[in-house]
RNA sequence: GUGGGCGUAGCUCAGCAGGUAGAGCAUCGCGUUGUGGUCGCGAGGGUCGCGGGUUCAAGCCCCGUCGCUCACCCCA
């Protein structure tokens, strides 16, 4: 019985997932990020401390044999981590003496959240994170770097157009303070519903929360600003609000968008309505949607955090971004039907004339594997039609026939039907057949 | 956590005044003792989510329960 929120894929879909993970890993490493893995559990106290009402999402972990009065006793209560940033912050502090700063790491792991599952929302899912953390001060140029790495990954995947929306929390914060609204978080939360409930209802909620109609109108005006270039600065200025925090935010966002314009035009969008992500973000925040699937939710988000990690003497500010691998796959596999070109890594099935030929077949397979060609030997010496069907069912592209009595071996591409005489010591498939690829059904 | 929808074969579904379960697809076998995909024939496979109740009789009605699903909340 499947458990809701704990997805499990069939082999072909898992191969598609691995393909995506391979692209992610290769690109992270290409940009010089080093891999780490942190334990699955953290003391609950640490997990709760970072997020407001994160506690209701946390899965607790304890020994079944532990009596209830032991839980929370001398041993700290443990919970499964709900993201990779909080454990990473702990890891940085613990290992600060052995790490070289600025420290760049990537981390691809499962995380758990105890929320009601829906399409694209799971209780167990995979995130792929990069973060850059420094000791004391973090240079702002890193805030432009991390989303561009993600853009490079997404461009390699068959997911269509995407937009990485960028904002800086200091912009709404300074703006709200500048017009006299002091409940920054509450205002953000309401404005964030804009896409879902529309401007009229947002305005109504803001007024209900204590804003004047004029303030509500100003908030909506700010939230409506979205540009692919630096003109958002002018548009905000035109609203006539003054506050030093607003100035800081505009300068910081302009720097990020400017770098994006220079290096990867069209991928970063300044969008002054987005504010989401966990609440430890202090400046730049990112959120990513696939064009045409905006309502599916963000498939990648992150931001800058100034004081998530601290040992009391030194703080370690960082900036990071997290690809929601499971959510992304939920869309492209679940909704689009994307899958792998075959359900097994096997490139070649070595056919068997009879059981006496198994020894030779195993030697043929070894010769092919020695050159990196994934090979398996037919399970039974069925008639060739069945052996070909064995390959066909699995999407294995080639069947290898042993040559009879001194004749040369032959390999057949069962997609085209082409069959040629070959030598196991030298034959190789075209590069595109070496590993499973991705296919999207018509 | 709150509120709606739905649970029959591996999948999509049918079934009915309540009368002891069916189709298509998939799987497997044979036709085809050695080169598949088409076609033909055939086979296997179900405690009708689970438990209780009403009834001579329940997949169908009633109660409960579990699960799945959608929305809210929140987020990847």
Coordinates of C-alpha atoms in Angstrom, one line a residue, chain A residues 65-232:
Chain A
X65 CA 11.1 1.0 23.6
X66 CA 11.6 4.4 25.2
X67 CA 9.0 5.0 27.9
X68 CA 7.1 8.2 27.5
X69 CA 8.7 9.6 30.7
X70 CA 12.1 9.1 29.1
X71 CA 11.3 11.1 26.1
X72 CA 12.6 14.6 26.5
X73 CA 14.7 13.5 29.4
X74 CA 18.4 13.3 29.6
X75 CA 18.6 12.5 25.9
X76 CA 17.7 15.4 23.7
X77 CA 14.5 14.8 21.7
X78 CA 15.3 14.3 18.0
X79 CA 13.4 15.3 14.9
X80 CA 13.9 14.7 11.2
X81 CA 15.2 17.8 9.5
X82 CA 12.7 19.7 7.4
X83 CA 15.3 21.4 5.3
X84 CA 19.0 21.3 4.7
X85 CA 19.9 24.9 5.6
X86 CA 19.3 24.6 9.3
X87 CA 21.5 21.4 9.7
X88 CA 24.1 23.0 7.5
X89 CA 24.3 26.1 9.8
X90 CA 24.8 23.8 12.7
X91 CA 27.5 21.9 10.8
X92 CA 29.3 25.1 9.9
X93 CA 29.5 26.2 13.5
X94 CA 30.6 22.8 14.7
X95 CA 33.3 22.5 12.1
X96 CA 34.2 26.2 11.7
X97 CA 37.8 25.5 12.8
X98 CA 38.3 22.9 10.0
X99 CA 36.5 24.7 7.2
X100 CA 38.0 27.3 4.8
X101 CA 35.8 30.4 4.4
X102 CA 34.1 31.4 2.3
X103 CA 32.8 27.9 2.3
X104 CA 30.9 26.6 -0.7
X105 CA 29.0 23.3 -0.3
X106 CA 26.2 21.4 -1.9
X107 CA 24.0 18.9 -0.3
X108 CA 21.4 16.6 -1.9
X109 CA 19.3 14.8 0.7
X110 CA 15.8 13.8 1.8
X111 CA 13.9 16.1 4.1
X112 CA 10.6 15.5 5.9
X113 CA 7.6 17.7 6.6
X114 CA 4.5 16.5 8.4
X115 CA 2.0 18.4 6.2
X116 CA -1.0 17.3 4.3
X117 CA 0.2 15.9 1.0
X118 CA -1.0 17.2 -2.4
X119 CA 0.3 17.3 -5.9
X120 CA 3.8 18.6 -5.6
X121 CA 3.7 18.5 -1.8
X122 CA 5.2 15.6 -0.1
X123 CA 6.1 14.5 3.4
X124 CA 9.3 13.0 2.3
X125 CA 11.2 14.7 -0.5
X126 CA 14.5 15.5 -1.9
X127 CA 16.2 18.9 -2.0
X128 CA 19.4 19.9 -3.7
X129 CA 21.0 22.9 -2.0
X130 CA 24.0 25.1 -2.5
X131 CA 25.1 27.6 0.0
X132 CA 28.0 29.9 0.4
X133 CA 28.9 30.9 4.0
X134 CA 31.6 33.2 5.2
X135 CA 32.9 34.1 8.6
X136 CA 31.9 37.6 9.8
X137 CA 31.0 39.2 6.5
X138 CA 29.5 37.8 3.3
X139 CA 30.2 39.5 0.1
X140 CA 27.0 40.5 -1.7
X141 CA 28.1 39.2 -5.2
X142 CA 27.4 35.7 -4.0
X143 CA 23.7 36.6 -4.0
X144 CA 23.8 36.8 -7.8
X145 CA 25.9 33.7 -8.1
X146 CA 23.7 31.0 -6.6
X147 CA 20.6 31.6 -8.7
X148 CA 22.7 31.6 -11.8
X149 CA 23.9 28.1 -11.0
X150 CA 20.4 27.0 -10.7
X151 CA 19.5 28.6 -14.0
X152 CA 22.4 26.7 -15.6
X153 CA 20.9 23.4 -14.3
X154 CA 17.4 24.2 -15.4
X155 CA 18.6 25.0 -18.9
X156 CA 19.9 21.5 -19.1
X157 CA 16.6 19.9 -18.3
X158 CA 13.5 19.5 -20.5
X159 CA 11.3 21.6 -18.2
X160 CA 10.6 24.5 -20.6
X161 CA 10.9 28.1 -19.6
X162 CA 11.4 29.2 -16.1
X163 CA 11.7 32.4 -14.2
X164 CA 13.8 32.9 -11.1
X165 CA 12.1 35.7 -9.3
X166 CA 14.3 37.8 -7.0
X167 CA 13.4 40.3 -4.3
X168 CA 15.0 41.8 -1.3
X169 CA 13.1 41.7 2.0
X170 CA 14.5 45.1 2.9
X171 CA 12.5 46.6 0.1
X172 CA 9.0 45.8 1.4
X173 CA 10.3 46.2 5.0
X174 CA 11.7 49.7 4.4
X175 CA 8.7 50.6 2.2
X176 CA 6.1 49.5 4.8
X177 CA 8.0 51.4 7.6
X178 CA 8.3 54.4 5.3
X179 CA 4.5 54.6 4.9
X180 CA 3.9 53.9 8.6
X181 CA 3.0 50.3 8.6
X182 CA 5.0 48.6 11.5
X183 CA 3.7 45.1 11.2
X184 CA 6.1 44.1 8.4
X185 CA 5.7 40.3 8.7
X186 CA 1.9 40.5 8.9
X187 CA 1.7 42.8 5.9
X188 CA 4.0 40.6 3.9
X189 CA 1.9 37.6 4.7
X190 CA -1.2 39.2 3.3
X191 CA 0.5 40.7 0.2
X192 CA 1.8 37.2 -0.5
X193 CA -1.7 36.0 -1.2
X194 CA -2.0 38.5 -4.1
X195 CA -1.7 35.8 -6.8
X196 CA -4.3 33.7 -5.2
X197 CA -7.0 36.1 -4.1
X198 CA -6.4 39.2 -6.1
X199 CA -5.8 42.8 -5.3
X200 CA -9.2 43.7 -4.0
X201 CA -9.2 41.1 -1.3
X202 CA -5.6 41.8 -0.4
X203 CA -6.5 45.5 0.1
X204 CA -9.5 44.5 2.2
X205 CA -7.4 42.2 4.4
X206 CA -4.8 45.0 4.8
X207 CA -7.4 47.4 5.9
X208 CA -8.8 44.8 8.2
X209 CA -5.4 44.4 9.7
X210 CA -5.2 48.1 10.5
X211 CA -3.9 49.8 7.4
X212 CA -5.5 52.8 5.9
X213 CA -6.9 52.5 2.4
X214 CA -4.1 54.7 1.1
X215 CA -1.5 52.5 2.7
X216 CA -3.1 49.4 1.3
X217 CA -3.0 51.0 -2.2
X218 CA 0.7 51.8 -1.8
X219 CA 1.4 48.2 -0.7
X220 CA -0.4 46.9 -3.8
X221 CA 1.5 49.3 -6.0
X222 CA 4.8 48.0 -4.7
X223 CA 3.7 44.4 -5.1
X224 CA 2.8 45.0 -8.7
X225 CA 6.3 45.9 -9.7
X226 CA 8.0 43.2 -11.7
X227 CA 10.8 43.9 -14.2
X228 CA 13.4 42.0 -16.1
X229 CA 15.8 45.0 -16.0
X230 CA 16.7 47.7 -13.5
X231 CA 13.7 49.9 -14.1
X232 CA 12.1 48.6 -10.9

